[in-house]
PDB file of C-alpha atoms in Angstrom:
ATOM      1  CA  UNK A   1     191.081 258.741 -33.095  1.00  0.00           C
ATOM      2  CA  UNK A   2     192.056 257.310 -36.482  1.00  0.00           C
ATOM      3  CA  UNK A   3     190.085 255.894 -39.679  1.00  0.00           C
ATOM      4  CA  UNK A   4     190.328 253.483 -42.117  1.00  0.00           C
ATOM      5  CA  UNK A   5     188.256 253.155 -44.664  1.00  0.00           C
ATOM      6  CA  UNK A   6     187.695 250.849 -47.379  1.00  0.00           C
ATOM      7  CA  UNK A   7     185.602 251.307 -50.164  1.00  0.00           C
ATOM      8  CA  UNK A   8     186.179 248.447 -52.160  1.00  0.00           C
ATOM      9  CA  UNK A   9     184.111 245.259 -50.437  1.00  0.00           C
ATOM     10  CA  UNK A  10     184.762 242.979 -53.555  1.00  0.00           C
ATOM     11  CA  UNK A  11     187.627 242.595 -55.940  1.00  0.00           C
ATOM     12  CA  UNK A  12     188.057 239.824 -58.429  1.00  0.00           C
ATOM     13  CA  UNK A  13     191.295 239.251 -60.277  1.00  0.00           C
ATOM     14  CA  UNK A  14     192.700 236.857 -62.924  1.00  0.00           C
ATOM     15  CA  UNK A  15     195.113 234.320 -61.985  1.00  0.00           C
ATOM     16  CA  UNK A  16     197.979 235.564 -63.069  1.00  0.00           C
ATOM     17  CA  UNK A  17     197.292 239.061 -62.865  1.00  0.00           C
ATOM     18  CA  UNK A  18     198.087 242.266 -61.066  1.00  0.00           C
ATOM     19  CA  UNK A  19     195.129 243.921 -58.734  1.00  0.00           C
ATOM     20  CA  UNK A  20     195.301 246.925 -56.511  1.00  0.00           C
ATOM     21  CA  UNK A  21     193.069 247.235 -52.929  1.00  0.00           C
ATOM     22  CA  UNK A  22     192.149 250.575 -51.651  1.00  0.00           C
ATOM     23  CA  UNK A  23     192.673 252.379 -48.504  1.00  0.00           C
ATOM     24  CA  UNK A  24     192.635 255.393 -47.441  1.00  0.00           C
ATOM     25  CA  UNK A  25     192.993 256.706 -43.297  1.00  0.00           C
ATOM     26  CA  UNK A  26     192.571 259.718 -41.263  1.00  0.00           C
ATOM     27  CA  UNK A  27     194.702 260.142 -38.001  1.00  0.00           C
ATOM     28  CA  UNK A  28     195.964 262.768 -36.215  1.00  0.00           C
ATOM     29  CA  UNK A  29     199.068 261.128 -34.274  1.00  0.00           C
ATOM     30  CA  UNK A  30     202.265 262.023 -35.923  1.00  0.00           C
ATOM     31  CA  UNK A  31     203.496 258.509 -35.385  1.00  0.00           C
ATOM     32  CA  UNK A  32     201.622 255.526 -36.900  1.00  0.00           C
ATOM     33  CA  UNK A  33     201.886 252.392 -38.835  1.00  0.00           C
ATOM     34  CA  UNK A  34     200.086 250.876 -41.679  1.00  0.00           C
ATOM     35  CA  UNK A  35     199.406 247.219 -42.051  1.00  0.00           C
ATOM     36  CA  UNK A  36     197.658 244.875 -44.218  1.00  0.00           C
ATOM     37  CA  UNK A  37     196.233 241.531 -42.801  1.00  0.00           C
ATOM     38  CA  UNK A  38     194.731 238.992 -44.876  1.00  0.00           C
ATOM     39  CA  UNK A  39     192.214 236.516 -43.534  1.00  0.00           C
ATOM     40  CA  UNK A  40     191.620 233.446 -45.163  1.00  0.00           C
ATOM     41  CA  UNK A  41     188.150 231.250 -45.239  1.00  0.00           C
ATOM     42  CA  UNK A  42     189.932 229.513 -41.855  1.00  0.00           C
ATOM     43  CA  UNK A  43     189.753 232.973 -40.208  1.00  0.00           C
ATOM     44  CA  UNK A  44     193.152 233.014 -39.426  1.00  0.00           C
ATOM     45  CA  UNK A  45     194.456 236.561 -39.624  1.00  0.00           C
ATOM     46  CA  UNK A  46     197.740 236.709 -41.566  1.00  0.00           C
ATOM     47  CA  UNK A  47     200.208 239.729 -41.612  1.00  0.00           C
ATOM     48  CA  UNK A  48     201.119 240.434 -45.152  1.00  0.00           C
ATOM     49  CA  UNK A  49     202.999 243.721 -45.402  1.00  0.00           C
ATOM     50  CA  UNK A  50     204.074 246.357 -42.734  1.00  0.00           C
ATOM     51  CA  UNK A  51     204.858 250.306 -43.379  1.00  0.00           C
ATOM     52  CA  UNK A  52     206.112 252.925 -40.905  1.00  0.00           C
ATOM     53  CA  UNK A  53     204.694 255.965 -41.549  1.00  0.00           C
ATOM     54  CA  UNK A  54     207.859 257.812 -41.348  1.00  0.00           C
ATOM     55  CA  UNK A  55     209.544 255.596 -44.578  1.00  0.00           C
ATOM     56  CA  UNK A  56     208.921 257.393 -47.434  1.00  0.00           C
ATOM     57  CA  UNK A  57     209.786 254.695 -49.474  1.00  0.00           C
ATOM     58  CA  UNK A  58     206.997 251.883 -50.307  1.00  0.00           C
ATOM     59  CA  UNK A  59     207.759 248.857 -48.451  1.00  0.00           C
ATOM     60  CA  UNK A  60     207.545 245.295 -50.154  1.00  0.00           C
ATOM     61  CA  UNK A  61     207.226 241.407 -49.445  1.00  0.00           C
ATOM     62  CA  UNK A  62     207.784 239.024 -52.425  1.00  0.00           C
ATOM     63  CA  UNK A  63     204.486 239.694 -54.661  1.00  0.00           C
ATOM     64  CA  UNK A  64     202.865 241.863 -52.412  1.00  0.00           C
ATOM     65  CA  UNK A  65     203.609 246.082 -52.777  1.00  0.00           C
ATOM     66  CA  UNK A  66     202.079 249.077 -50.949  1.00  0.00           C
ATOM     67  CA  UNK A  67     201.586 252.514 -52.429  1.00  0.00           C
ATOM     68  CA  UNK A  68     201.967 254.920 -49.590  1.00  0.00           C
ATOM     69  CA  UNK A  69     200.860 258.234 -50.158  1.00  0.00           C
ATOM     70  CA  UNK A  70     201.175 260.164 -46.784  1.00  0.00           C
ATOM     71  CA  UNK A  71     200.009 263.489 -48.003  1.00  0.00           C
ATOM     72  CA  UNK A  72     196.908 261.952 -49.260  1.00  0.00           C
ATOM     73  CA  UNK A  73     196.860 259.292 -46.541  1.00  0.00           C
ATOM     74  CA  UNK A  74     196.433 256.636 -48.911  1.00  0.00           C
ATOM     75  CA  UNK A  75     198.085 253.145 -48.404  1.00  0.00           C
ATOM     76  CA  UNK A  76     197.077 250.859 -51.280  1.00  0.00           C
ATOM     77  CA  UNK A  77     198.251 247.310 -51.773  1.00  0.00           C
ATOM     78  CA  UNK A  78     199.611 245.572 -55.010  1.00  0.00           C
ATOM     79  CA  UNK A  79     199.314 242.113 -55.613  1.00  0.00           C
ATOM     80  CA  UNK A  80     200.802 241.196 -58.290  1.00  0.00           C
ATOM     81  CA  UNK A  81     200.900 237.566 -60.106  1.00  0.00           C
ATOM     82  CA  UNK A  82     198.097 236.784 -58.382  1.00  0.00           C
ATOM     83  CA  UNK A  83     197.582 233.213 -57.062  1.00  0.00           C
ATOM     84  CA  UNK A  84     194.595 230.835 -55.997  1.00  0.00           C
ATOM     85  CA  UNK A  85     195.771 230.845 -52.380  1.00  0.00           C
ATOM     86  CA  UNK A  86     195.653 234.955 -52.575  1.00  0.00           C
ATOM     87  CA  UNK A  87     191.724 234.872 -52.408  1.00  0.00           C
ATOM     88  CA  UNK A  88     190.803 236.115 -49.041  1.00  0.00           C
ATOM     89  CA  UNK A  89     189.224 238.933 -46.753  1.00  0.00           C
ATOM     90  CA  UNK A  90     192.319 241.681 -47.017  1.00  0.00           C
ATOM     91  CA  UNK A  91     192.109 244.253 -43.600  1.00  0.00           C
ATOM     92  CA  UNK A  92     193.966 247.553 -43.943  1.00  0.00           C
ATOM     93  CA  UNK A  93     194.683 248.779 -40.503  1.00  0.00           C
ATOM     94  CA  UNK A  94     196.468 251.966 -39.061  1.00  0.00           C
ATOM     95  CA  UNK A  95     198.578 251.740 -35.741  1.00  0.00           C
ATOM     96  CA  UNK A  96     199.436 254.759 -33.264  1.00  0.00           C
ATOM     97  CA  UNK A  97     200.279 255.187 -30.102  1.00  0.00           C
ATOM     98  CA  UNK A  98     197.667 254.537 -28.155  1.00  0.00           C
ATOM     99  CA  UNK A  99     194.931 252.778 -30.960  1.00  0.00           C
ATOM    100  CA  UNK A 100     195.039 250.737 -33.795  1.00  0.00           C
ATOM    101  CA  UNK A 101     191.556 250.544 -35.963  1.00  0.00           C
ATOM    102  CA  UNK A 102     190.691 248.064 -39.347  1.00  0.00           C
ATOM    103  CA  UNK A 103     188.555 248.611 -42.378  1.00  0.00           C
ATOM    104  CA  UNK A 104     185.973 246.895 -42.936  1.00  0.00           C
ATOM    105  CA  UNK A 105     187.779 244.535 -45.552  1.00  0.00           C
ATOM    106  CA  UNK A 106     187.922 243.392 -48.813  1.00  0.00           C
ATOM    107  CA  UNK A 107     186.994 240.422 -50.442  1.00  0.00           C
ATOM    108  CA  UNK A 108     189.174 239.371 -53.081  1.00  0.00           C
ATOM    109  CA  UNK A 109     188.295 236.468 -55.855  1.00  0.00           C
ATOM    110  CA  UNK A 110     190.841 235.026 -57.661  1.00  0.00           C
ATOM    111  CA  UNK A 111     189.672 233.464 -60.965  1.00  0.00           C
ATOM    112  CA  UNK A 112     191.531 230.088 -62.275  1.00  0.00           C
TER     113      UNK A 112
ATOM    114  CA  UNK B   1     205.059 224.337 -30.519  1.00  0.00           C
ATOM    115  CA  UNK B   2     205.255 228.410 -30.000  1.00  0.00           C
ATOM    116  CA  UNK B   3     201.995 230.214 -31.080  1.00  0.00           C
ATOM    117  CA  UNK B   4     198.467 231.510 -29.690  1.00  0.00           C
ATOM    118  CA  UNK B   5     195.940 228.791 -28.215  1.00  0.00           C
ATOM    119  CA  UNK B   6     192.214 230.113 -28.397  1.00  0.00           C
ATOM    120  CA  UNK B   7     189.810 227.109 -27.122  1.00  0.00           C
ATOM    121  CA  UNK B   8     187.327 226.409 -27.992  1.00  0.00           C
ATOM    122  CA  UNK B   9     186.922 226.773 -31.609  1.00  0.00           C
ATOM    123  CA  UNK B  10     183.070 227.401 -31.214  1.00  0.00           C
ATOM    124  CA  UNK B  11     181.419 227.814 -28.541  1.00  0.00           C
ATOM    125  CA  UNK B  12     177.297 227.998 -27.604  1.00  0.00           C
ATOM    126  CA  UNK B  13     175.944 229.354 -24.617  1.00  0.00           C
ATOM    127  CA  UNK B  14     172.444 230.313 -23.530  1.00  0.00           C
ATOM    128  CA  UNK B  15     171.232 234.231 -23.551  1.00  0.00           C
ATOM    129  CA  UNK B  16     171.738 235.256 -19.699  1.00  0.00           C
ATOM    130  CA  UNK B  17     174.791 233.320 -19.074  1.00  0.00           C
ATOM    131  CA  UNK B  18     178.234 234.430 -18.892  1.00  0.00           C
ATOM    132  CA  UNK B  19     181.193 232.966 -20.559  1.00  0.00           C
ATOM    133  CA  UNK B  20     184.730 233.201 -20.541  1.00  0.00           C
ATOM    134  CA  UNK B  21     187.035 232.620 -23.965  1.00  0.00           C
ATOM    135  CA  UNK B  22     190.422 231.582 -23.301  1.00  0.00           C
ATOM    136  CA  UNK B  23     193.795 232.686 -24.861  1.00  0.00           C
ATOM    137  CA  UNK B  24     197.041 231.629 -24.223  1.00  0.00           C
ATOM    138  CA  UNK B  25     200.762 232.494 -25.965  1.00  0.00           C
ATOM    139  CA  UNK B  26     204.212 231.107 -25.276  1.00  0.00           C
ATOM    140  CA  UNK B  27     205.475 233.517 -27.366  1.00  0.00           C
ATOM    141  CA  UNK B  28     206.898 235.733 -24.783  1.00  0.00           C
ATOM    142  CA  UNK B  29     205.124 238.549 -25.619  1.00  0.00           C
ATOM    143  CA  UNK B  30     204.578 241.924 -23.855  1.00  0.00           C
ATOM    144  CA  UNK B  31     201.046 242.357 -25.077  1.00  0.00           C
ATOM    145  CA  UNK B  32     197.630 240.615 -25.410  1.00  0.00           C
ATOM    146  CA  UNK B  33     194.696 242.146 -27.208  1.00  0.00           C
ATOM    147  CA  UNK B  34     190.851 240.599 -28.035  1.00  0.00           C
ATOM    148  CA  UNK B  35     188.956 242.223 -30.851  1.00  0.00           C
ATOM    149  CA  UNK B  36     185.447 240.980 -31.771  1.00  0.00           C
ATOM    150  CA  UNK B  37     184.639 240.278 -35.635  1.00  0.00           C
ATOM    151  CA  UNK B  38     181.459 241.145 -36.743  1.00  0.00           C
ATOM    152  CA  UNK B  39     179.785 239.896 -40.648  1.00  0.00           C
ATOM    153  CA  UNK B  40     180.910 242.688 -42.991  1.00  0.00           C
ATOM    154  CA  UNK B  41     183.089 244.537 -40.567  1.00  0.00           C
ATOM    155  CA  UNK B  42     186.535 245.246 -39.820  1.00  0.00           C
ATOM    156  CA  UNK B  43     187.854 244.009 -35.924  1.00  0.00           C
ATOM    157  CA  UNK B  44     186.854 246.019 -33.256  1.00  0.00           C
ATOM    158  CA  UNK B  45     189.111 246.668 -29.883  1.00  0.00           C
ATOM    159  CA  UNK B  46     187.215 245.227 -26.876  1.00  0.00           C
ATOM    160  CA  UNK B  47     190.712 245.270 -24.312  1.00  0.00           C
ATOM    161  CA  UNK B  48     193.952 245.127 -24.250  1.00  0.00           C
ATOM    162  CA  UNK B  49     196.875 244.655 -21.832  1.00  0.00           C
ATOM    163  CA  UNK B  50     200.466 245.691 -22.185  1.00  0.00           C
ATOM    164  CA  UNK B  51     201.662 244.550 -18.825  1.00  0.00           C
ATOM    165  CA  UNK B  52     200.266 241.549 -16.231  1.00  0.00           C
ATOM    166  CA  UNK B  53     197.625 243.177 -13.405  1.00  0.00           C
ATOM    167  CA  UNK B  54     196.832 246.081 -15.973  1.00  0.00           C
ATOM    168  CA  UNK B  55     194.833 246.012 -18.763  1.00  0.00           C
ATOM    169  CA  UNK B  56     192.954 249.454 -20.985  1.00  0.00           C
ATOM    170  CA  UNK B  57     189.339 249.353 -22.494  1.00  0.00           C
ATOM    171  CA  UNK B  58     189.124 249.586 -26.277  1.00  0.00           C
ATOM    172  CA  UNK B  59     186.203 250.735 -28.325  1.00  0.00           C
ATOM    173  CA  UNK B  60     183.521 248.434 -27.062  1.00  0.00           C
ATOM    174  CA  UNK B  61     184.437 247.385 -23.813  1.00  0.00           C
ATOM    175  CA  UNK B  62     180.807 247.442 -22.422  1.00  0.00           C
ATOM    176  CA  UNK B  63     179.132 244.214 -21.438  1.00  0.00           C
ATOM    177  CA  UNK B  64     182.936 242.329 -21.227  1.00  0.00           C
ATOM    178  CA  UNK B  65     185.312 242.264 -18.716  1.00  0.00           C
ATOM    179  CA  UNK B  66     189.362 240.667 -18.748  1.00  0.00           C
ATOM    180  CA  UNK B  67     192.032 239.440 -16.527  1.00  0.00           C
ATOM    181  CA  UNK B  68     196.140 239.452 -17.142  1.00  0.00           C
ATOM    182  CA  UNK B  69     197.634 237.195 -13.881  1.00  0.00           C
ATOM    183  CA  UNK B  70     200.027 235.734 -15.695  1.00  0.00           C
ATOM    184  CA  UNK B  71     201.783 237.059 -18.701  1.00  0.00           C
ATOM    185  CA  UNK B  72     201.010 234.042 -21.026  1.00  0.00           C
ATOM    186  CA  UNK B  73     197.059 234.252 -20.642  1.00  0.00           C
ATOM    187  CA  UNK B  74     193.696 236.834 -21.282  1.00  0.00           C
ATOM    188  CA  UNK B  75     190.929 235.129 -20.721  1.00  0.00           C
ATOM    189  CA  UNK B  76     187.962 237.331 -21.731  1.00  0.00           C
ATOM    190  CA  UNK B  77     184.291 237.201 -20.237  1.00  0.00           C
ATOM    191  CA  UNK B  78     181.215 237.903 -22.277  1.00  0.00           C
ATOM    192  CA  UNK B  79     178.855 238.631 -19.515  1.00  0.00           C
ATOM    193  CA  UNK B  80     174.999 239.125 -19.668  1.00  0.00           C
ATOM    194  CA  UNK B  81     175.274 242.666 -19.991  1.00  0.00           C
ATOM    195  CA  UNK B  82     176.327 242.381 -23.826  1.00  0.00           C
ATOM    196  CA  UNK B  83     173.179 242.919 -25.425  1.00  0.00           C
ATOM    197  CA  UNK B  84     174.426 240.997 -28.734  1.00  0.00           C
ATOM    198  CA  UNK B  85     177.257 238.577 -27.592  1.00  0.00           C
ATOM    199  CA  UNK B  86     177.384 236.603 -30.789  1.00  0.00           C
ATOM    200  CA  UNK B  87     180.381 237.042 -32.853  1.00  0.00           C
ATOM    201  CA  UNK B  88     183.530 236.026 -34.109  1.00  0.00           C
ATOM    202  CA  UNK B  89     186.356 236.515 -31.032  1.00  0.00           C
ATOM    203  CA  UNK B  90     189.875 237.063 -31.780  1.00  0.00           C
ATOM    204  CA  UNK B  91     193.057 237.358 -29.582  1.00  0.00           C
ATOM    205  CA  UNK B  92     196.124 238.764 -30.732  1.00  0.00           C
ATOM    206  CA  UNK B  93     199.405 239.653 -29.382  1.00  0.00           C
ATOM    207  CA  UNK B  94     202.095 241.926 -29.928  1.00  0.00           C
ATOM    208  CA  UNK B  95     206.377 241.436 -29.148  1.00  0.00           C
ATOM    209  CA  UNK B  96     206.497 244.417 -27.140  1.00  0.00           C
ATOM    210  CA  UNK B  97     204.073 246.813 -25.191  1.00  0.00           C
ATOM    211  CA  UNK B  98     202.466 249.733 -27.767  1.00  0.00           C
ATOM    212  CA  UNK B  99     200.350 249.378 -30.693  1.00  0.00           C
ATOM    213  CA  UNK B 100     202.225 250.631 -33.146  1.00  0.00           C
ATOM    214  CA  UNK B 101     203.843 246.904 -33.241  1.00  0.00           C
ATOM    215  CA  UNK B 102     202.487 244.014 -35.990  1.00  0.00           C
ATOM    216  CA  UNK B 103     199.522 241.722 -34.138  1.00  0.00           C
ATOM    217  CA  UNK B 104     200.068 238.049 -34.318  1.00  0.00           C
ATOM    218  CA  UNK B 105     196.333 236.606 -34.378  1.00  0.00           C
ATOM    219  CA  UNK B 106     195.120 233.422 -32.888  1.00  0.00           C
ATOM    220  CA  UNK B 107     192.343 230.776 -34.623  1.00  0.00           C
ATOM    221  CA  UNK B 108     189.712 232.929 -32.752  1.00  0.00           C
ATOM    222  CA  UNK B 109     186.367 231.563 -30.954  1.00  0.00           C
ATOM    223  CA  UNK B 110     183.114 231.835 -32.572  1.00  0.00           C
ATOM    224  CA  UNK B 111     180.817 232.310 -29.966  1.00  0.00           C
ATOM    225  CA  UNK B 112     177.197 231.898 -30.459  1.00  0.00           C
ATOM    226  CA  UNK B 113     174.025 233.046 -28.206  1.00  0.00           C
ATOM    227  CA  UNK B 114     170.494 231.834 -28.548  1.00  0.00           C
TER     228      UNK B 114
END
């Protein structure tokens, strides 16, 4: 069975700025995927950024960047120029064959 | 219109009565999924279905129960047996069978028991 844990449950940022979400996972399949979702106040879960485990290099989406480090099994994710419309819950989540588990979330606050 | 139709948008029932969410897609995809969203927690796995007429328990299948006739819908049934049945409900679905695919989410059902 896999893990995700997140041990950051609030974040605030500057508009403008850069801020960095934690995440770290345990799994033992040899085959996964990463994800982060973001869910807005309407609930609606949003897929932001997508990594194959396998892809050593970080994979990125306009202002959003992940930090993969396998060996440590950490998959962090960059905002960076943060906006008003980036405050949300964020949801890590790791992806194998047979199971797919979330964190428990971040909130981020974006300050005007 | 493609997308993922979850009605209603809230929903109240009375404690001993079961209740069945609905979730459609027209998206053509392979694989339907309902997770339950709890205040200060992550989504948890109640089923999931990769093909029609089969579905797999997730982590918290007890006290719900699904069907997959047709490819396009996976209607889910809180029955009496959940011993705390109010929650936020989401569906999801994924292109092709496995979960190593992206979920697309729909609006979810909040579903509240008094």
């Amino acid at each position: 069975a896999q893990t995700v844990t997140q041990s950051q449950p609030e974040m605030s940022v500057q508009e403008a700025e850069t801020v960095t979400l934690s995440c770290t996972y345990d799994t033992s399949e040899s085959d996964y995927y990463l994800f982060w979702y973001k869910q807005p106040p309407s609930r609606q879960m949003i897929l932001v950024i997508r990594q194959e485990a396998y892809k050593q290099q970080n994979a990125t989406e306009n202002r959003f960047s992940v930090n993969f480090q396998k060996a440590a099994k950490s998959f962090s994710l960059k905002i960076s120029d943060s906006q008003l419309g980036d405050a949300a819950m964020y949801f890590c989540a790791s992806s194998g064959a047979n199971d797919m588990r979330f964190g428990a979330g971040t909130r981020l606050t974006v300050k005007p | 219109d493609g997308g993922i139709t979850q009605s209603p948008k809230y929903l109240f029932r009375k404690e001993g009565q079961n209740v069945t969410l609905s979730c459609e897609q027209n998206l053509n995809h392979d694989a339907m999924y309902w997770y339950r969203q709890d205040p200060g927690q992550g989504l948890r796995l109640i089923y999931y279905s990769q093909i029609v007429n089969d579905f797999q328990k997730g982590d918290i299948a007890e006290g719900y129960s699904v069907s997959r006739e047709k490819k396009e819908s996976f209607p889910l049934t809180v029955t009496s047996a959940q011993k705390n049945p109010t929650a936020f409900y989401l569906c999801a679905t994924s292109p092709v069978a496995g979960l190593t695919y992206e979920q697309y989410f729909g609006p979810g059902t909040r579903l509240t028991v008094t």
